[in-house]
Amino acid sequence: MREPGKDFEPLLAKEAPPQVERMGLTWLTGAAIATILLWQVPGGDYILYPFTILATWFHEMGHGLMALILGGQFQKLQIFSSGSGVATYGISRSWGTIGPALVAAAGPMGPPLAGAALILASRSFKAASLSLKILGSFLLLSTVIWVRSLFGLVAIPLLGLIILGISLKAPRWMQGFAIQFLGVQACISTYHQLNYLFSYSAGPLGLSDTGQMQQYLFLPYWFWGGLMAIASLVILVQSLRIAYRSE
């Protein structure tokens, strides 16, 4: 015969899901400030180079994936050693002027949205590890399907393999560090391209993303640039607030 109360012990002792070891908000804020300062220092871009390439990938994938969502085509992705990139896509005319404007906006908003998803995934070890695996695998998959520049064919799968390696072999604290650091870097990359956001032209490539939005939505390019800069900051702050919210 079981002792009284034994039937209820499994319920009382139910184990909580493992939490990923997350970086402190102070540390993350310091890392973000240090990153912004490094952008201003000669040679600082070289230190942050891998994150620049990843942010460019997020940006160009934003254009291409939005084109696919709207029923268009994502033809190819080119990423260059300078840190710049180009997504080639086609858009269905059924969307009128809204379609091209949404595809144009999806580029600058790609990094902060991806960064927020990574930060939110840090709330549990399972989600963090899975998100790193998905990101690494998608980098490899995109290389096969869309990447068509020599530099991109080397850099993108290399980043994918590194991220996959972290998700498979790194200890829990390192995975927590990696996913939040990558998330913050992606979010603040918007401010590395402020000149681009507030430019009407992209030089030989034609109109900038905000220039295209002006063309299709009529409000000036600087309005759209400012709106996306503010949105990126709000997305970062809110994702960190949710990630560190008390259970």
Coordinates of C-alpha atoms in Angstrom, one line a residue:
M1 CA 0.0 0.0 0.0
R2 CA 1.3 3.5 -0.9
E3 CA 1.8 6.0 1.8
P4 CA -0.7 8.9 1.9
G5 CA 0.3 11.8 -0.5
K6 CA 2.7 9.7 -2.6
D7 CA 0.3 9.8 -5.6
F8 CA 0.7 13.6 -5.7
E9 CA 4.5 13.9 -5.5
P10 CA 5.1 13.8 -9.3
L11 CA 2.8 16.9 -9.6
L12 CA 4.4 18.8 -6.8
A13 CA 8.0 18.0 -8.0
K14 CA 7.4 18.8 -11.6
E15 CA 10.6 20.2 -13.1
A16 CA 10.6 23.5 -14.8
P17 CA 11.9 23.7 -18.4
P18 CA 15.6 24.6 -18.5
Q19 CA 16.4 28.2 -19.0
V20 CA 19.2 29.4 -21.1
E21 CA 21.9 31.3 -19.3
R22 CA 21.3 34.8 -20.6
M23 CA 23.6 37.8 -20.7
G24 CA 22.8 40.6 -18.3
L25 CA 21.0 43.7 -19.7
T26 CA 24.0 45.8 -18.5
W27 CA 26.4 43.7 -20.5
L28 CA 24.2 43.7 -23.6
T29 CA 23.8 47.5 -23.4
G30 CA 27.6 47.9 -23.1
A31 CA 28.1 45.6 -26.0
A32 CA 25.7 47.6 -28.2
I33 CA 27.4 50.9 -27.2
A34 CA 30.9 49.4 -27.8
T35 CA 29.7 48.2 -31.3
I36 CA 28.5 51.7 -32.2
L37 CA 31.8 53.2 -31.0
L38 CA 33.8 50.6 -33.0
W39 CA 31.9 51.8 -36.2
Q40 CA 33.5 55.2 -35.7
V41 CA 37.0 54.0 -35.1
P42 CA 39.4 53.2 -38.0
G43 CA 39.6 49.5 -38.3
G44 CA 36.6 48.9 -36.1
D45 CA 34.6 47.6 -39.1
Y46 CA 37.1 44.8 -39.4
I47 CA 36.4 43.6 -35.9
L48 CA 32.7 43.6 -36.6
Y49 CA 33.0 42.3 -40.1
P50 CA 31.3 38.9 -39.6
F51 CA 28.3 40.6 -38.1
T52 CA 28.2 43.1 -41.0
I53 CA 28.0 40.2 -43.5
L54 CA 25.3 38.5 -41.4
A55 CA 23.3 41.8 -41.2
T56 CA 23.6 42.2 -45.0
W57 CA 22.3 38.6 -45.5
F58 CA 19.3 39.4 -43.2
H59 CA 18.7 42.6 -45.2
E60 CA 18.8 41.0 -48.7
M61 CA 16.9 37.9 -47.5
G62 CA 14.2 40.3 -46.3
H63 CA 13.7 41.7 -49.8
G64 CA 13.7 38.3 -51.4
L65 CA 11.4 36.5 -48.9
M66 CA 8.9 39.4 -49.0
A67 CA 8.8 39.1 -52.8
L68 CA 8.0 35.4 -52.4
I69 CA 5.3 36.0 -49.8
L70 CA 3.6 38.4 -52.2
G71 CA 3.6 35.8 -54.9
G72 CA 6.7 37.0 -56.8
Q73 CA 10.1 35.5 -57.4
F74 CA 13.4 35.6 -55.5
Q75 CA 15.9 35.1 -58.3
K76 CA 19.3 35.5 -56.7
L77 CA 21.3 37.0 -53.8
Q78 CA 24.7 38.6 -54.2
I79 CA 26.9 39.5 -51.2
F80 CA 30.3 41.2 -51.7
S81 CA 33.4 41.6 -49.6
S82 CA 32.7 45.3 -49.1
G83 CA 29.7 44.2 -46.9
S84 CA 27.2 45.3 -49.5
G85 CA 24.6 43.1 -51.2
V86 CA 22.0 42.9 -53.9
A87 CA 18.8 40.8 -54.0
T88 CA 17.3 40.3 -57.4
Y89 CA 13.5 39.6 -57.4
G90 CA 10.3 40.0 -59.3
I91 CA 6.9 41.2 -57.9
S92 CA 3.4 40.5 -59.0
R93 CA 1.7 43.5 -60.5
S94 CA -1.6 42.6 -58.7
W95 CA -0.3 44.3 -55.6
G96 CA 0.0 47.7 -57.3
T97 CA 2.4 50.1 -55.6
I98 CA 2.0 48.5 -52.2
G99 CA 3.9 45.4 -53.3
P100 CA 7.2 47.1 -54.3
A101 CA 7.0 49.3 -51.2
L102 CA 6.6 46.4 -48.9
V103 CA 9.6 44.6 -50.5
A104 CA 11.7 47.7 -50.3
A105 CA 10.8 48.1 -46.6
A106 CA 11.5 44.4 -45.8
G107 CA 15.2 44.9 -46.5
P108 CA 16.0 47.5 -43.7
M109 CA 13.5 45.9 -41.4
G110 CA 14.9 42.3 -41.9
P111 CA 17.8 42.6 -39.5
P112 CA 15.9 44.1 -36.5
L113 CA 13.0 41.6 -36.9
A114 CA 15.4 38.7 -37.1
G115 CA 17.4 40.1 -34.2
A116 CA 14.2 40.4 -32.1
A117 CA 13.3 36.7 -32.9
L118 CA 16.8 35.6 -31.7
I119 CA 16.5 37.6 -28.5
L120 CA 13.1 36.3 -27.7
A121 CA 14.3 32.7 -28.3
S122 CA 16.8 33.2 -25.4
R123 CA 14.0 32.8 -22.9
S124 CA 14.6 29.0 -22.9
F125 CA 17.6 26.8 -23.7
K126 CA 15.5 24.6 -26.0
A127 CA 14.3 27.5 -28.1
A128 CA 17.7 29.2 -28.2
S129 CA 19.5 26.0 -29.3
L130 CA 16.8 25.3 -31.9
S131 CA 16.9 28.9 -33.2
L132 CA 20.7 28.7 -33.7
K133 CA 20.2 25.4 -35.6
I134 CA 17.5 26.9 -37.8
L135 CA 19.6 30.0 -38.5
G136 CA 22.7 28.0 -39.4
S137 CA 20.7 25.6 -41.6
F138 CA 19.0 28.5 -43.4
L139 CA 22.3 30.1 -44.1
L140 CA 23.4 26.9 -45.8
L141 CA 20.1 26.4 -47.6
S142 CA 20.1 30.0 -48.9
T143 CA 23.6 29.4 -50.3
V144 CA 22.3 26.5 -52.4
I145 CA 19.1 28.2 -53.6
W146 CA 19.9 31.9 -54.0
V147 CA 23.5 33.0 -53.4
R148 CA 25.3 33.6 -56.7
S149 CA 28.3 35.7 -55.8
L150 CA 31.8 34.2 -55.3
F151 CA 32.3 35.9 -52.0
G152 CA 28.8 35.0 -50.8
L153 CA 29.4 31.3 -51.7
V154 CA 32.3 31.3 -49.3
A155 CA 31.2 33.6 -46.5
I156 CA 27.5 32.6 -46.0
P157 CA 28.1 28.8 -45.6
L158 CA 31.0 29.5 -43.4
L159 CA 28.8 31.6 -41.1
G160 CA 26.2 28.9 -41.2
L161 CA 28.7 26.2 -40.2
I162 CA 30.0 28.3 -37.3
I163 CA 26.5 28.9 -35.9
L164 CA 25.6 25.3 -36.4
G165 CA 28.8 24.3 -34.6
I166 CA 27.8 26.5 -31.6
S167 CA 24.3 25.0 -31.5
L168 CA 25.6 21.5 -31.5
K169 CA 28.9 21.6 -29.5
A170 CA 29.0 24.7 -27.3
P171 CA 28.0 24.7 -23.7
R172 CA 24.7 26.2 -22.6
W173 CA 26.2 29.5 -21.5
M174 CA 27.9 30.0 -24.8
Q175 CA 24.7 29.4 -26.7
G176 CA 22.9 31.9 -24.5
F177 CA 25.7 34.4 -25.2
A178 CA 25.7 33.8 -28.9
I179 CA 21.9 34.1 -29.5
Q180 CA 21.5 37.3 -27.6
F181 CA 24.6 38.9 -28.9
L182 CA 23.7 38.0 -32.5
G183 CA 20.2 39.4 -31.9
V184 CA 21.5 42.7 -30.5
Q185 CA 24.0 43.0 -33.3
A186 CA 21.3 42.4 -35.9
C187 CA 19.0 45.0 -34.3
I188 CA 21.6 47.8 -34.0
S189 CA 22.9 47.2 -37.6
T190 CA 20.1 49.5 -38.7
Y191 CA 22.2 52.4 -37.2
H192 CA 25.2 51.3 -39.2
Q193 CA 23.4 52.1 -42.4
L194 CA 21.7 55.4 -41.3
N195 CA 23.3 57.2 -44.2
Y196 CA 21.7 54.7 -46.5
L197 CA 18.3 55.0 -44.8
F198 CA 18.4 58.8 -45.3
S199 CA 19.6 58.7 -48.9
Y200 CA 17.4 58.9 -51.9
S201 CA 19.9 57.2 -54.2
A202 CA 21.9 54.0 -53.9
G203 CA 24.4 55.1 -56.5
P204 CA 24.9 52.8 -59.5
L205 CA 22.2 50.5 -58.1
G206 CA 19.5 53.2 -58.6
L207 CA 17.1 54.3 -55.8
S208 CA 17.7 53.3 -52.2
D209 CA 15.1 51.3 -50.3
T210 CA 13.6 54.5 -48.8
G211 CA 13.9 56.2 -52.2
Q212 CA 11.7 53.4 -53.7
M213 CA 9.3 53.8 -50.8
Q214 CA 9.0 57.5 -51.6
Q215 CA 8.4 56.6 -55.3
Y216 CA 5.6 54.2 -54.4
L217 CA 4.1 55.7 -51.3
F218 CA 4.8 59.4 -52.0
L219 CA 5.9 60.5 -48.5
P220 CA 9.6 61.6 -48.6
Y221 CA 12.4 59.1 -48.2
W222 CA 13.7 60.7 -45.0
F223 CA 10.3 60.1 -43.4
W224 CA 10.5 56.4 -44.1
G225 CA 14.1 56.3 -43.0
G226 CA 13.3 58.0 -39.7
L227 CA 10.3 55.7 -39.2
M228 CA 12.3 52.5 -39.7
A229 CA 15.1 53.8 -37.4
I230 CA 12.6 54.4 -34.6
A231 CA 10.9 51.1 -35.3
S232 CA 14.2 49.3 -35.0
L233 CA 14.9 50.8 -31.6
V234 CA 11.4 50.0 -30.4
I235 CA 11.8 46.4 -31.6
L236 CA 15.1 46.0 -29.8
V237 CA 13.9 47.5 -26.5
Q238 CA 10.6 45.6 -26.5
S239 CA 12.3 42.2 -27.3
L240 CA 14.8 42.7 -24.5
R241 CA 12.0 43.7 -22.1
I242 CA 10.1 40.6 -22.9
A243 CA 13.2 38.3 -22.8
Y244 CA 14.1 39.6 -19.3
R245 CA 10.6 39.9 -18.0
S246 CA 10.1 38.0 -14.7
E247 CA 8.3 34.7 -15.0

